[in-house]
Coordinates of C-alpha atoms in Angstrom, one line a residue:
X143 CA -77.9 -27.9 -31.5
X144 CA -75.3 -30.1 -29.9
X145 CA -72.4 -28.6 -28.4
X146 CA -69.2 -30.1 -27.3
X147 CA -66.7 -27.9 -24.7
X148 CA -63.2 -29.4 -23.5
X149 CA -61.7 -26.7 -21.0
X150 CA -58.5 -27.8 -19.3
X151 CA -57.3 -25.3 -16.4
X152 CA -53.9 -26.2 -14.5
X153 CA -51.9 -24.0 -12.5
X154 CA -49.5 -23.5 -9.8
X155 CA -48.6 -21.0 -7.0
X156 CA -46.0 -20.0 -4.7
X157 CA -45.6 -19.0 -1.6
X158 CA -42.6 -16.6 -1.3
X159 CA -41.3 -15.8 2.3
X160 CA -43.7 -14.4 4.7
X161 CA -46.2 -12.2 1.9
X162 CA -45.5 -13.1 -1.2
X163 CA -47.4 -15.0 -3.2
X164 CA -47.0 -16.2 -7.5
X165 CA -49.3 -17.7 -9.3
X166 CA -49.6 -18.7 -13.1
X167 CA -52.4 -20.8 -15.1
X168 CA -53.1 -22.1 -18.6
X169 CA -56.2 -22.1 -19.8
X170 CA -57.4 -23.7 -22.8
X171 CA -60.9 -23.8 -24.6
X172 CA -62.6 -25.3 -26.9
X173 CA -66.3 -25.1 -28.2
X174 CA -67.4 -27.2 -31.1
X175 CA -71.5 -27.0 -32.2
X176 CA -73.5 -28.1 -34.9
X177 CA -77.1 -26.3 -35.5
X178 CA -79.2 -29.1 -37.5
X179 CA -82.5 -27.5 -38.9
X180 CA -85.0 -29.9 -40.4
X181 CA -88.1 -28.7 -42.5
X182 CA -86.7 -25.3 -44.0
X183 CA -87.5 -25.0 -48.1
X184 CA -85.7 -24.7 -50.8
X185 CA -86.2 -21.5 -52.8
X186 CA -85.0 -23.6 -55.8
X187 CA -87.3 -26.4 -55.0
X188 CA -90.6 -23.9 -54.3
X189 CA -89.8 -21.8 -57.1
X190 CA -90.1 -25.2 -59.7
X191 CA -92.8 -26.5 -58.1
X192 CA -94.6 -23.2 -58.1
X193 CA -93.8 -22.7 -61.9
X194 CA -94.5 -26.4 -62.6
X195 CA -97.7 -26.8 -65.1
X196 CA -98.1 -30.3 -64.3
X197 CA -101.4 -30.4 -62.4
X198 CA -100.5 -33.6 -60.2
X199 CA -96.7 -32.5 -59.4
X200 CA -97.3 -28.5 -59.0
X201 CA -97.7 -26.8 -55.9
X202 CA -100.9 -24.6 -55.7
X203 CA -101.1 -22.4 -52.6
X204 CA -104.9 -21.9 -53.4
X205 CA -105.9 -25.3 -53.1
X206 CA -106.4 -27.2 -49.6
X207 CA -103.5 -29.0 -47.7
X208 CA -105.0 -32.4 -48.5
X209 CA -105.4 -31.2 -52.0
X210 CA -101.2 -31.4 -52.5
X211 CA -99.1 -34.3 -53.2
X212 CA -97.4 -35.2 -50.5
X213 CA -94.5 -35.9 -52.9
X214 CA -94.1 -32.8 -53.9
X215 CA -94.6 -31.0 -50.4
X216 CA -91.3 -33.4 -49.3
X217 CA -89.0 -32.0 -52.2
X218 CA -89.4 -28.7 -50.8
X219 CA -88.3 -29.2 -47.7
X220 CA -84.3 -29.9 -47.3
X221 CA -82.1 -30.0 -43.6
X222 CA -79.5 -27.7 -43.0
X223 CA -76.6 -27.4 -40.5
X224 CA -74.4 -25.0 -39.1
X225 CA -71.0 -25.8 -38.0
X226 CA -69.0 -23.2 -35.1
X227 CA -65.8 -23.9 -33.5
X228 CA -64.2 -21.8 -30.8
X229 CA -60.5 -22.2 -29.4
X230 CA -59.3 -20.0 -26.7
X231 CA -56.2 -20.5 -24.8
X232 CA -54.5 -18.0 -22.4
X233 CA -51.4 -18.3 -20.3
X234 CA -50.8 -15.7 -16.8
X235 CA -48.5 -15.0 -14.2
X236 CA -48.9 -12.7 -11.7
X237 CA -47.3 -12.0 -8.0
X238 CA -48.0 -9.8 -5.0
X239 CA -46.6 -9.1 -1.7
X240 CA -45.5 -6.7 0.8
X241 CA -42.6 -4.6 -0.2
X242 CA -41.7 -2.1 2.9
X243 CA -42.6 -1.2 5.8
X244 CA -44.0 2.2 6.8
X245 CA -45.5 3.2 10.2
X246 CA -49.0 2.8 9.0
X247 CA -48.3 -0.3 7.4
X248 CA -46.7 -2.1 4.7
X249 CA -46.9 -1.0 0.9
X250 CA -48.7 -3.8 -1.3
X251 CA -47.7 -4.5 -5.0
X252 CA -49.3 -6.2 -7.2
X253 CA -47.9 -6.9 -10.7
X254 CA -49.2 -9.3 -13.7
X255 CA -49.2 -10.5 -17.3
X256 CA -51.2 -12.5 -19.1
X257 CA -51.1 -13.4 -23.1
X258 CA -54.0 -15.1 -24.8
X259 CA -55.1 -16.3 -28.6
X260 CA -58.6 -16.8 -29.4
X261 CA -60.4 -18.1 -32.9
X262 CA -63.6 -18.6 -34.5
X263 CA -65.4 -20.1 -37.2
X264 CA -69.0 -20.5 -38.4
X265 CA -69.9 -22.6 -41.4
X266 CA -73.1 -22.9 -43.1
X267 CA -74.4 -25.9 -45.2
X268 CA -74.0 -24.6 -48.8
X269 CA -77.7 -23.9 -49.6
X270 CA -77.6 -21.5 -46.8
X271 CA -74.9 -20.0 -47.5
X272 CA -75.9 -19.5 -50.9
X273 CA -79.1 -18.0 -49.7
X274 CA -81.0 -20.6 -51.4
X275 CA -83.3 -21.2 -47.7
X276 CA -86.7 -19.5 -47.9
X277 CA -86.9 -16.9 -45.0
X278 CA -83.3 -17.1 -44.3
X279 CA -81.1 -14.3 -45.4
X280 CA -77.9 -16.1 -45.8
X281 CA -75.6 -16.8 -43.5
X282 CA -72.1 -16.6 -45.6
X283 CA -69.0 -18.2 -44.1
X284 CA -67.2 -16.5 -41.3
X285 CA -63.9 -16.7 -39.4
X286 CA -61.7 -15.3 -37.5
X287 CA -58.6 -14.7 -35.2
X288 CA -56.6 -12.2 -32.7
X289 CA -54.3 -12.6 -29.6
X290 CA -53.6 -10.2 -27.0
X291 CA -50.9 -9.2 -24.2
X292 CA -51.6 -7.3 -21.2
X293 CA -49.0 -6.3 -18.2
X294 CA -50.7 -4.3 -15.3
X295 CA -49.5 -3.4 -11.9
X296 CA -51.7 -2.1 -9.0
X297 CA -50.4 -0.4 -5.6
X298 CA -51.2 0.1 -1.9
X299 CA -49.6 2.7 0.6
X300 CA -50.8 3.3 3.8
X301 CA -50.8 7.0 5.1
X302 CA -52.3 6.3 8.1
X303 CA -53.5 3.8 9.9
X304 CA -56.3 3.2 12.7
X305 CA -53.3 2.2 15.0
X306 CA -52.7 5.9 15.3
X307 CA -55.4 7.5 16.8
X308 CA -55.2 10.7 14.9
X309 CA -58.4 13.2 15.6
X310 CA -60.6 13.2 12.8
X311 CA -58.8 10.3 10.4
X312 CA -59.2 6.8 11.2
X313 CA -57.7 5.6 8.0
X314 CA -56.2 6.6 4.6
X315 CA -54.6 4.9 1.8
X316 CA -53.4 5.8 -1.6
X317 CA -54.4 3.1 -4.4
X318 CA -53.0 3.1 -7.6
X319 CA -53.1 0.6 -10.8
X320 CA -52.7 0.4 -14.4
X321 CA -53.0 -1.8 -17.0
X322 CA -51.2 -2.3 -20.9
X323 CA -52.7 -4.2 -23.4
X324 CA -52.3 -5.2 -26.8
X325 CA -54.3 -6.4 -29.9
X326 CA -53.6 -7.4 -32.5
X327 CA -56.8 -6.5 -34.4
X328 CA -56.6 -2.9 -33.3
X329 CA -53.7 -2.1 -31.1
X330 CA -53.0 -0.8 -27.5
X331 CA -55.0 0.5 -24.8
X332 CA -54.0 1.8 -21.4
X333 CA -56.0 2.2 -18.4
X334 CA -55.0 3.7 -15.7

């Protein structure tokens, strides 16, 4: 199998005043392979040379190895390949940074979006794909595609921090976060 991959990642952030921070990226993928088989047989080949009456050109599975002509063993066999190609390419931005200040601490946001497109196709050499490979099942032609798009948000609040010496509590926060996506092969989905 030889495989190919080109992947190409820029991005950029920014630093906003004293806490905030943006970043954004592009990503973009792409996986090329081909599967070369050697040596497989033919079911159309084996099944003629198996039916074949000529003595010297037929295959008999009784007889010993060194018994067949080495012609006819070479027609059976036949080389396949397999061709897959994968693109993926995905563009975010996201920020977070302090908001306000409370006497525990400042509340933290986080908020994001991200869109992506991915595809992929497998080919077969015809023989296979016709199912004309002995001890292959077939392997029929496939593609396919979807994109996506996802916002999400997540949230920090200090309650109380370790600053205030409280009896019994050296710390608490509330967390929160959520996240929207879409699909386009089978919809939305949100997670809290």
């Amino acid at each position: 199998i030889d495989s190919d991959m080109v992947r190409v990642l820029p991005g950029l952030r920014l630093k906003l005043g004293e806490s905030w921070n943006i970043e954004s990226a592009y990503l973009y993928t792409r996986v090329s392979s081909m599967d070369n088989g050697q040596n497989y047989l033919s079911t159309t080949a084996l099944t003629s040379a198996l039916n074949d009456t000529n003595p010297a050109t037929a295959l008999n599975p009784l007889s010993a190895p060194n018994q067949q002509n080495p012609a006819t063993i070479n027609s059976l066999k036949v080389r396949t390949t397999r061709q897959g190609v994968y693109n993926f390419w995905e563009y975010d931005i996201r920020a977070s940074g302090n908001t306000i200040d409370l006497p525990a601490g400042p509340v933290s946001l986080g908020i994001g979006g991200s869109t992506r497109w991915e595809s992929l196709s497998d080919t077969p050499d015809s023989l296979s794909a016709a199912n004309l490979i002995v001890s292959q099942g077939g392997n029929p032609k496939s593609s396919g595609s979807r994109d996506s798009d996802a916002i999400y948000w997540e949230s920090y609040l200090p309650l109380v921090s370790p600053q205030r010496n409280l009896p019994g509590v050296y710390s608490l926060q509330l967390q929160g976060a959520g996240r929207f996506e879409y699909y386009s092969d089978f919809g939305t989905t949100v997670k809290p």
